[in-house]
Amino acid sequence: MVIDRNKRFIFIHIPRTGGSTLSGLLTHLNDEEYSSLVARNYRQYFDTVHLDVHKNHHSHATMDWFPKTKPSDYNDYSEIFCFVRNPWDRFRSVYLKILNAQLSIIHMYGAEARHRGETLAVSTALSTFGNFINTVYKENLSHRSRYSDFQIHEIVSQPQSHWYNHPAITHVYRFENYEENVKAILEKYSFTENSSVPHMNKGVVKYEYNYDLTYTSEMLEKVAYIETDTIKKFGYNF
């Protein structure tokens, strides 16, 4: 989340929608005091429910964590915006991002472990793209059951609507027109130093690994279930 109290905008960062790049470009405008309040509110909640997996992802906080004193505070901002991405494309990117993080750890400690004769392997949930989609699908399926109080706590398992379905959101941009949209945003807020938009945090596996990002018909349907709202609202298709 980037909060600019002078130019009166808030940027909500949905994971794997180009938010790291845009946050980097806007970081000098960020109100550190308000952003620190967001981070503190966010972490305190997850400390309360004893969850470590989510509390360090405050940069992906929703508007629910905005440090407001009254509901009308939202009206003081001219724009509260985020980016959305084609769900099937986004889950490919999410998978590569998490897979790369796990392979990085294996690469870091691999030599020592191999010396001890240990077998190194990625987790079952990440061993194939299909397993990853199925893991996220099951978490969403449990969450939606009217017989369950199950809550989604893994940030990557949240549908994109988790971020943009808030009454304070004023604009949702599409990742598919990313460079054009980012340039327009920078120009709107009088920041035009960059003639081109860099792409940070790309979802590319840096280590040797035999991965396959092919979708089966079953996997397509599972993603459609997870991202029902986004597909309906923005007309995405595979």
PDB file of N, CA, C and O in Angstrom, residues 164-192:
ATOM      1  N   TYR A 164     -10.118  -5.511  -4.088  1.00  0.00           N
ATOM      2  CA  TYR A 164     -10.836  -4.428  -4.774  1.00  0.00           C
ATOM      3  C   TYR A 164     -12.313  -4.319  -4.384  1.00  0.00           C
ATOM      4  O   TYR A 164     -12.954  -3.310  -4.679  1.00  0.00           O
ATOM      5  N   ASN A 165     -12.857  -5.336  -3.708  1.00  0.00           N
ATOM      6  CA  ASN A 165     -14.272  -5.268  -3.286  1.00  0.00           C
ATOM      7  C   ASN A 165     -14.410  -4.478  -1.984  1.00  0.00           C
ATOM      8  O   ASN A 165     -14.772  -5.023  -0.938  1.00  0.00           O
ATOM      9  N   HIS A 166     -14.110  -3.216  -2.063  1.00  0.00           N
ATOM     10  CA  HIS A 166     -14.246  -2.333  -0.908  1.00  0.00           C
ATOM     11  C   HIS A 166     -14.871  -1.038  -1.412  1.00  0.00           C
ATOM     12  O   HIS A 166     -14.481  -0.528  -2.467  1.00  0.00           O
ATOM     13  N   PRO A 167     -15.852  -0.485  -0.708  1.00  0.00           N
ATOM     14  CA  PRO A 167     -16.546   0.707  -1.204  1.00  0.00           C
ATOM     15  C   PRO A 167     -15.653   1.918  -1.427  1.00  0.00           C
ATOM     16  O   PRO A 167     -16.023   2.831  -2.164  1.00  0.00           O
ATOM     17  N   ALA A 168     -14.477   1.930  -0.807  1.00  0.00           N
ATOM     18  CA  ALA A 168     -13.590   3.084  -0.963  1.00  0.00           C
ATOM     19  C   ALA A 168     -12.801   3.052  -2.273  1.00  0.00           C
ATOM     20  O   ALA A 168     -12.299   4.090  -2.720  1.00  0.00           O
ATOM     21  N   ILE A 169     -12.681   1.871  -2.894  1.00  0.00           N
ATOM     22  CA  ILE A 169     -11.912   1.759  -4.143  1.00  0.00           C
ATOM     23  C   ILE A 169     -12.597   2.570  -5.237  1.00  0.00           C
ATOM     24  O   ILE A 169     -13.789   2.403  -5.500  1.00  0.00           O
ATOM     25  N   THR A 170     -11.837   3.452  -5.890  1.00  0.00           N
ATOM     26  CA  THR A 170     -12.418   4.301  -6.933  1.00  0.00           C
ATOM     27  C   THR A 170     -12.071   3.853  -8.341  1.00  0.00           C
ATOM     28  O   THR A 170     -12.789   4.155  -9.276  1.00  0.00           O
ATOM     29  N   HIS A 171     -10.942   3.137  -8.497  1.00  0.00           N
ATOM     30  CA  HIS A 171     -10.541   2.750  -9.847  1.00  0.00           C
ATOM     31  C   HIS A 171      -9.739   1.453  -9.809  1.00  0.00           C
ATOM     32  O   HIS A 171      -8.885   1.270  -8.941  1.00  0.00           O
ATOM     33  N   VAL A 172     -10.048   0.568 -10.761  1.00  0.00           N
ATOM     34  CA  VAL A 172      -9.309  -0.685 -10.912  1.00  0.00           C
ATOM     35  C   VAL A 172      -8.710  -0.706 -12.314  1.00  0.00           C
ATOM     36  O   VAL A 172      -9.435  -0.688 -13.309  1.00  0.00           O
ATOM     37  N   TYR A 173      -7.383  -0.697 -12.389  1.00  0.00           N
ATOM     38  CA  TYR A 173      -6.677  -0.728 -13.667  1.00  0.00           C
ATOM     39  C   TYR A 173      -6.365  -2.171 -14.055  1.00  0.00           C
ATOM     40  O   TYR A 173      -6.258  -3.044 -13.192  1.00  0.00           O
ATOM     41  N   ARG A 174      -6.154  -2.388 -15.355  1.00  0.00           N
ATOM     42  CA  ARG A 174      -5.841  -3.727 -15.840  1.00  0.00           C
ATOM     43  C   ARG A 174      -4.335  -3.893 -16.044  1.00  0.00           C
ATOM     44  O   ARG A 174      -3.691  -3.052 -16.663  1.00  0.00           O
ATOM     45  N   PHE A 175      -3.810  -4.999 -15.556  1.00  0.00           N
ATOM     46  CA  PHE A 175      -2.405  -5.337 -15.731  1.00  0.00           C
ATOM     47  C   PHE A 175      -2.055  -5.495 -17.212  1.00  0.00           C
ATOM     48  O   PHE A 175      -0.923  -5.224 -17.617  1.00  0.00           O
ATOM     49  N   GLU A 176      -3.031  -5.919 -17.996  1.00  0.00           N
ATOM     50  CA  GLU A 176      -2.779  -6.170 -19.426  1.00  0.00           C
ATOM     51  C   GLU A 176      -2.402  -4.893 -20.166  1.00  0.00           C
ATOM     52  O   GLU A 176      -1.808  -4.956 -21.238  1.00  0.00           O
ATOM     53  N   ASN A 177      -2.763  -3.733 -19.636  1.00  0.00           N
ATOM     54  CA  ASN A 177      -2.354  -2.442 -20.204  1.00  0.00           C
ATOM     55  C   ASN A 177      -1.423  -1.726 -19.226  1.00  0.00           C
ATOM     56  O   ASN A 177      -1.523  -0.516 -19.019  1.00  0.00           O
ATOM     57  N   TYR A 178      -0.536  -2.506 -18.627  1.00  0.00           N
ATOM     58  CA  TYR A 178       0.232  -2.030 -17.481  1.00  0.00           C
ATOM     59  C   TYR A 178       1.060  -0.774 -17.777  1.00  0.00           C
ATOM     60  O   TYR A 178       0.926   0.243 -17.089  1.00  0.00           O
ATOM     61  N   GLU A 179       1.918  -0.827 -18.765  1.00  0.00           N
ATOM     62  CA  GLU A 179       2.816   0.306 -19.021  1.00  0.00           C
ATOM     63  C   GLU A 179       2.035   1.577 -19.334  1.00  0.00           C
ATOM     64  O   GLU A 179       2.338   2.650 -18.815  1.00  0.00           O
ATOM     65  N   GLU A 180       1.019   1.443 -20.160  1.00  0.00           N
ATOM     66  CA  GLU A 180       0.176   2.591 -20.514  1.00  0.00           C
ATOM     67  C   GLU A 180      -0.503   3.170 -19.269  1.00  0.00           C
ATOM     68  O   GLU A 180      -0.532   4.393 -19.063  1.00  0.00           O
ATOM     69  N   ASN A 181      -1.046   2.293 -18.422  1.00  0.00           N
ATOM     70  CA  ASN A 181      -1.747   2.749 -17.224  1.00  0.00           C
ATOM     71  C   ASN A 181      -0.804   3.377 -16.203  1.00  0.00           C
ATOM     72  O   ASN A 181      -1.127   4.395 -15.591  1.00  0.00           O
ATOM     73  N   VAL A 182       0.376   2.775 -16.035  1.00  0.00           N
ATOM     74  CA  VAL A 182       1.333   3.316 -15.070  1.00  0.00           C
ATOM     75  C   VAL A 182       1.819   4.700 -15.499  1.00  0.00           C
ATOM     76  O   VAL A 182       1.922   5.623 -14.687  1.00  0.00           O
ATOM     77  N   LYS A 183       2.096   4.860 -16.777  1.00  0.00           N
ATOM     78  CA  LYS A 183       2.525   6.170 -17.279  1.00  0.00           C
ATOM     79  C   LYS A 183       1.441   7.223 -17.037  1.00  0.00           C
ATOM     80  O   LYS A 183       1.740   8.364 -16.664  1.00  0.00           O
ATOM     81  N   ALA A 184       0.180   6.830 -17.235  1.00  0.00           N
ATOM     82  CA  ALA A 184      -0.931   7.763 -17.003  1.00  0.00           C
ATOM     83  C   ALA A 184      -1.028   8.137 -15.523  1.00  0.00           C
ATOM     84  O   ALA A 184      -1.288   9.292 -15.177  1.00  0.00           O
ATOM     85  N   ILE A 185      -0.814   7.156 -14.647  1.00  0.00           N
ATOM     86  CA  ILE A 185      -0.861   7.410 -13.206  1.00  0.00           C
ATOM     87  C   ILE A 185       0.269   8.342 -12.787  1.00  0.00           C
ATOM     88  O   ILE A 185       0.063   9.305 -12.040  1.00  0.00           O
ATOM     89  N   LEU A 186       1.471   8.083 -13.284  1.00  0.00           N
ATOM     90  CA  LEU A 186       2.624   8.927 -12.946  1.00  0.00           C
ATOM     91  C   LEU A 186       2.422  10.357 -13.448  1.00  0.00           C
ATOM     92  O   LEU A 186       2.755  11.325 -12.759  1.00  0.00           O
ATOM     93  N   GLU A 187       1.867  10.470 -14.644  1.00  0.00           N
ATOM     94  CA  GLU A 187       1.619  11.798 -15.198  1.00  0.00           C
ATOM     95  C   GLU A 187       0.546  12.530 -14.385  1.00  0.00           C
ATOM     96  O   GLU A 187       0.656  13.737 -14.123  1.00  0.00           O
ATOM     97  N   LYS A 188      -0.479  11.794 -13.977  1.00  0.00           N
ATOM     98  CA  LYS A 188      -1.566  12.392 -13.202  1.00  0.00           C
ATOM     99  C   LYS A 188      -1.051  12.995 -11.894  1.00  0.00           C
ATOM    100  O   LYS A 188      -1.511  14.049 -11.456  1.00  0.00           O
ATOM    101  N   TYR A 189      -0.055  12.320 -11.308  1.00  0.00           N
ATOM    102  CA  TYR A 189       0.470  12.799 -10.039  1.00  0.00           C
ATOM    103  C   TYR A 189       1.819  13.508 -10.193  1.00  0.00           C
ATOM    104  O   TYR A 189       2.638  13.532  -9.277  1.00  0.00           O
ATOM    105  N   SER A 190       2.019  14.065 -11.395  1.00  0.00           N
ATOM    106  CA  SER A 190       3.161  14.945 -11.675  1.00  0.00           C
ATOM    107  C   SER A 190       4.500  14.288 -11.371  1.00  0.00           C
ATOM    108  O   SER A 190       5.384  14.882 -10.759  1.00  0.00           O
ATOM    109  N   PHE A 191       4.634  13.058 -11.824  1.00  0.00           N
ATOM    110  CA  PHE A 191       5.908  12.371 -11.673  1.00  0.00           C
ATOM    111  C   PHE A 191       6.230  11.700 -13.002  1.00  0.00           C
ATOM    112  O   PHE A 191       5.743  10.632 -13.306  1.00  0.00           O
ATOM    113  N   THR A 192       7.025  12.351 -13.816  1.00  0.00           N
ATOM    114  CA  THR A 192       7.255  11.890 -15.196  1.00  0.00           C
ATOM    115  C   THR A 192       8.725  11.670 -15.490  1.00  0.00           C
ATOM    116  O   THR A 192       9.169  11.788 -16.622  1.00  0.00           O
TER     117      THR A 192
END
